């Protein structure tokens, strides 16, 4: 099976992605949403909260499992995808678009260097 892995993002081994342009958005990969199955609930931090690289910041619940979400980078949450409160299925339908989770103001740009690029992530999920 082939999964969408956009080249314009960086990835964590735990299947979260982050964009490097403004706004810096975080979400989960196409592979992750497929593994989870139908997403029924997403728990996210509030605007103004701080998240830390490689630490849990929320939870995604599906019909199959409950999984922690891990931060690809550290920073302040500047926006939360409010649409997910009523439409958590957006994570399944459009994981790189309307299904984004957070927008973050990065606090340490060097953390991007610790993440996988698209090619490395494709190799991990192959």
PDB file of C-alpha atoms in Angstrom, residues 3-91:
ATOM      1  CA  UNK A   3       0.806   6.414   1.508  1.00  0.00           C
ATOM      2  CA  UNK A   4       0.946  10.131   0.791  1.00  0.00           C
ATOM      3  CA  UNK A   5       4.154  11.674   2.231  1.00  0.00           C
ATOM      4  CA  UNK A   6       4.463  15.343   1.210  1.00  0.00           C
ATOM      5  CA  UNK A   7       8.027  16.551   0.656  1.00  0.00           C
ATOM      6  CA  UNK A   8       7.381  19.936   2.319  1.00  0.00           C
ATOM      7  CA  UNK A   9       7.265  18.538   5.879  1.00  0.00           C
ATOM      8  CA  UNK A  10       9.435  16.887   8.501  1.00  0.00           C
ATOM      9  CA  UNK A  11       8.368  13.763  10.376  1.00  0.00           C
ATOM     10  CA  UNK A  12       8.755  12.077  13.755  1.00  0.00           C
ATOM     11  CA  UNK A  13       9.175   8.306  14.030  1.00  0.00           C
ATOM     12  CA  UNK A  14       5.828   8.333  15.890  1.00  0.00           C
ATOM     13  CA  UNK A  15       4.154   9.594  12.651  1.00  0.00           C
ATOM     14  CA  UNK A  16       3.558  13.258  13.424  1.00  0.00           C
ATOM     15  CA  UNK A  17       4.508  15.869  10.808  1.00  0.00           C
ATOM     16  CA  UNK A  18       5.441  19.538  10.977  1.00  0.00           C
ATOM     17  CA  UNK A  19       5.757  22.224   8.323  1.00  0.00           C
ATOM     18  CA  UNK A  20       8.752  24.556   8.343  1.00  0.00           C
ATOM     19  CA  UNK A  21       6.978  27.525   6.774  1.00  0.00           C
ATOM     20  CA  UNK A  22       4.588  29.966   8.437  1.00  0.00           C
ATOM     21  CA  UNK A  23       2.295  29.043  10.012  1.00  0.00           C
ATOM     22  CA  UNK A  24       4.167  26.086  11.463  1.00  0.00           C
ATOM     23  CA  UNK A  25       1.532  23.352  11.524  1.00  0.00           C
ATOM     24  CA  UNK A  26       1.552  19.936  13.186  1.00  0.00           C
ATOM     25  CA  UNK A  27      -0.547  16.918  12.263  1.00  0.00           C
ATOM     26  CA  UNK A  28      -0.382  13.150  11.845  1.00  0.00           C
ATOM     27  CA  UNK A  29       0.638  11.339   8.698  1.00  0.00           C
ATOM     28  CA  UNK A  30      -1.519   9.517   6.184  1.00  0.00           C
ATOM     29  CA  UNK A  31       0.095   6.280   7.418  1.00  0.00           C
ATOM     30  CA  UNK A  32      -0.857   7.067  11.041  1.00  0.00           C
ATOM     31  CA  UNK A  33      -4.477   7.892  10.268  1.00  0.00           C
ATOM     32  CA  UNK A  34      -4.757   4.670   8.238  1.00  0.00           C
ATOM     33  CA  UNK A  35      -3.317   2.590  11.097  1.00  0.00           C
ATOM     34  CA  UNK A  36      -5.657   4.225  13.615  1.00  0.00           C
ATOM     35  CA  UNK A  37      -8.822   3.701  11.625  1.00  0.00           C
ATOM     36  CA  UNK A  38     -11.810   6.008  12.018  1.00  0.00           C
ATOM     37  CA  UNK A  39     -10.860   8.889  14.345  1.00  0.00           C
ATOM     38  CA  UNK A  40     -13.688   9.692  16.762  1.00  0.00           C
ATOM     39  CA  UNK A  41     -12.059  12.173  19.188  1.00  0.00           C
ATOM     40  CA  UNK A  42      -8.993  14.417  19.363  1.00  0.00           C
ATOM     41  CA  UNK A  43      -7.737  16.003  22.609  1.00  0.00           C
ATOM     42  CA  UNK A  44      -5.425  18.968  22.047  1.00  0.00           C
ATOM     43  CA  UNK A  45      -3.749  21.623  24.197  1.00  0.00           C
ATOM     44  CA  UNK A  46      -5.086  25.178  24.408  1.00  0.00           C
ATOM     45  CA  UNK A  47      -3.755  28.256  22.656  1.00  0.00           C
ATOM     46  CA  UNK A  48      -0.931  29.694  24.740  1.00  0.00           C
ATOM     47  CA  UNK A  49       0.191  26.284  26.050  1.00  0.00           C
ATOM     48  CA  UNK A  50       3.793  25.224  25.560  1.00  0.00           C
ATOM     49  CA  UNK A  51       4.655  21.908  23.928  1.00  0.00           C
ATOM     50  CA  UNK A  52       8.057  20.204  24.089  1.00  0.00           C
ATOM     51  CA  UNK A  53       9.925  18.264  21.429  1.00  0.00           C
ATOM     52  CA  UNK A  54       9.286  14.502  21.617  1.00  0.00           C
ATOM     53  CA  UNK A  55       6.817  14.854  24.507  1.00  0.00           C
ATOM     54  CA  UNK A  56       3.110  14.023  24.431  1.00  0.00           C
ATOM     55  CA  UNK A  57       0.826  17.003  23.814  1.00  0.00           C
ATOM     56  CA  UNK A  58      -2.522  15.353  23.183  1.00  0.00           C
ATOM     57  CA  UNK A  59      -4.472  12.226  22.340  1.00  0.00           C
ATOM     58  CA  UNK A  60      -6.195  10.870  19.263  1.00  0.00           C
ATOM     59  CA  UNK A  61      -8.914   8.276  19.803  1.00  0.00           C
ATOM     60  CA  UNK A  62     -10.171   5.978  17.085  1.00  0.00           C
ATOM     61  CA  UNK A  63     -12.476   2.997  16.900  1.00  0.00           C
ATOM     62  CA  UNK A  64      -9.344   0.812  17.258  1.00  0.00           C
ATOM     63  CA  UNK A  65      -7.090   2.592  19.740  1.00  0.00           C
ATOM     64  CA  UNK A  66      -6.195   5.600  21.852  1.00  0.00           C
ATOM     65  CA  UNK A  67      -2.790   7.046  20.950  1.00  0.00           C
ATOM     66  CA  UNK A  68      -0.673   9.832  22.359  1.00  0.00           C
ATOM     67  CA  UNK A  69       0.393  12.648  20.043  1.00  0.00           C
ATOM     68  CA  UNK A  70       4.048  13.711  20.241  1.00  0.00           C
ATOM     69  CA  UNK A  71       5.469  17.139  19.480  1.00  0.00           C
ATOM     70  CA  UNK A  72       7.921  17.253  16.574  1.00  0.00           C
ATOM     71  CA  UNK A  73       9.161  20.630  17.861  1.00  0.00           C
ATOM     72  CA  UNK A  74       8.968  22.766  20.993  1.00  0.00           C
ATOM     73  CA  UNK A  75       7.044  25.999  21.085  1.00  0.00           C
ATOM     74  CA  UNK A  76       3.920  27.923  21.998  1.00  0.00           C
ATOM     75  CA  UNK A  77       0.586  26.792  20.609  1.00  0.00           C
ATOM     76  CA  UNK A  78      -0.783  29.766  18.649  1.00  0.00           C
ATOM     77  CA  UNK A  79      -3.808  28.009  17.102  1.00  0.00           C
ATOM     78  CA  UNK A  80      -5.779  24.794  17.556  1.00  0.00           C
ATOM     79  CA  UNK A  81      -7.865  23.276  14.770  1.00  0.00           C
ATOM     80  CA  UNK A  82     -11.270  23.896  16.349  1.00  0.00           C
ATOM     81  CA  UNK A  83     -13.032  22.068  13.482  1.00  0.00           C
ATOM     82  CA  UNK A  84     -11.748  18.774  14.935  1.00  0.00           C
ATOM     83  CA  UNK A  85     -13.993  19.149  17.989  1.00  0.00           C
ATOM     84  CA  UNK A  86     -17.069  18.534  15.837  1.00  0.00           C
ATOM     85  CA  UNK A  87     -15.398  16.775  12.899  1.00  0.00           C
ATOM     86  CA  UNK A  88     -12.539  14.550  14.157  1.00  0.00           C
ATOM     87  CA  UNK A  89     -12.895  12.529  10.940  1.00  0.00           C
ATOM     88  CA  UNK A  90     -11.050  15.365   9.133  1.00  0.00           C
ATOM     89  CA  UNK A  91      -7.864  13.711  10.434  1.00  0.00           C
TER      90      UNK A  91
END
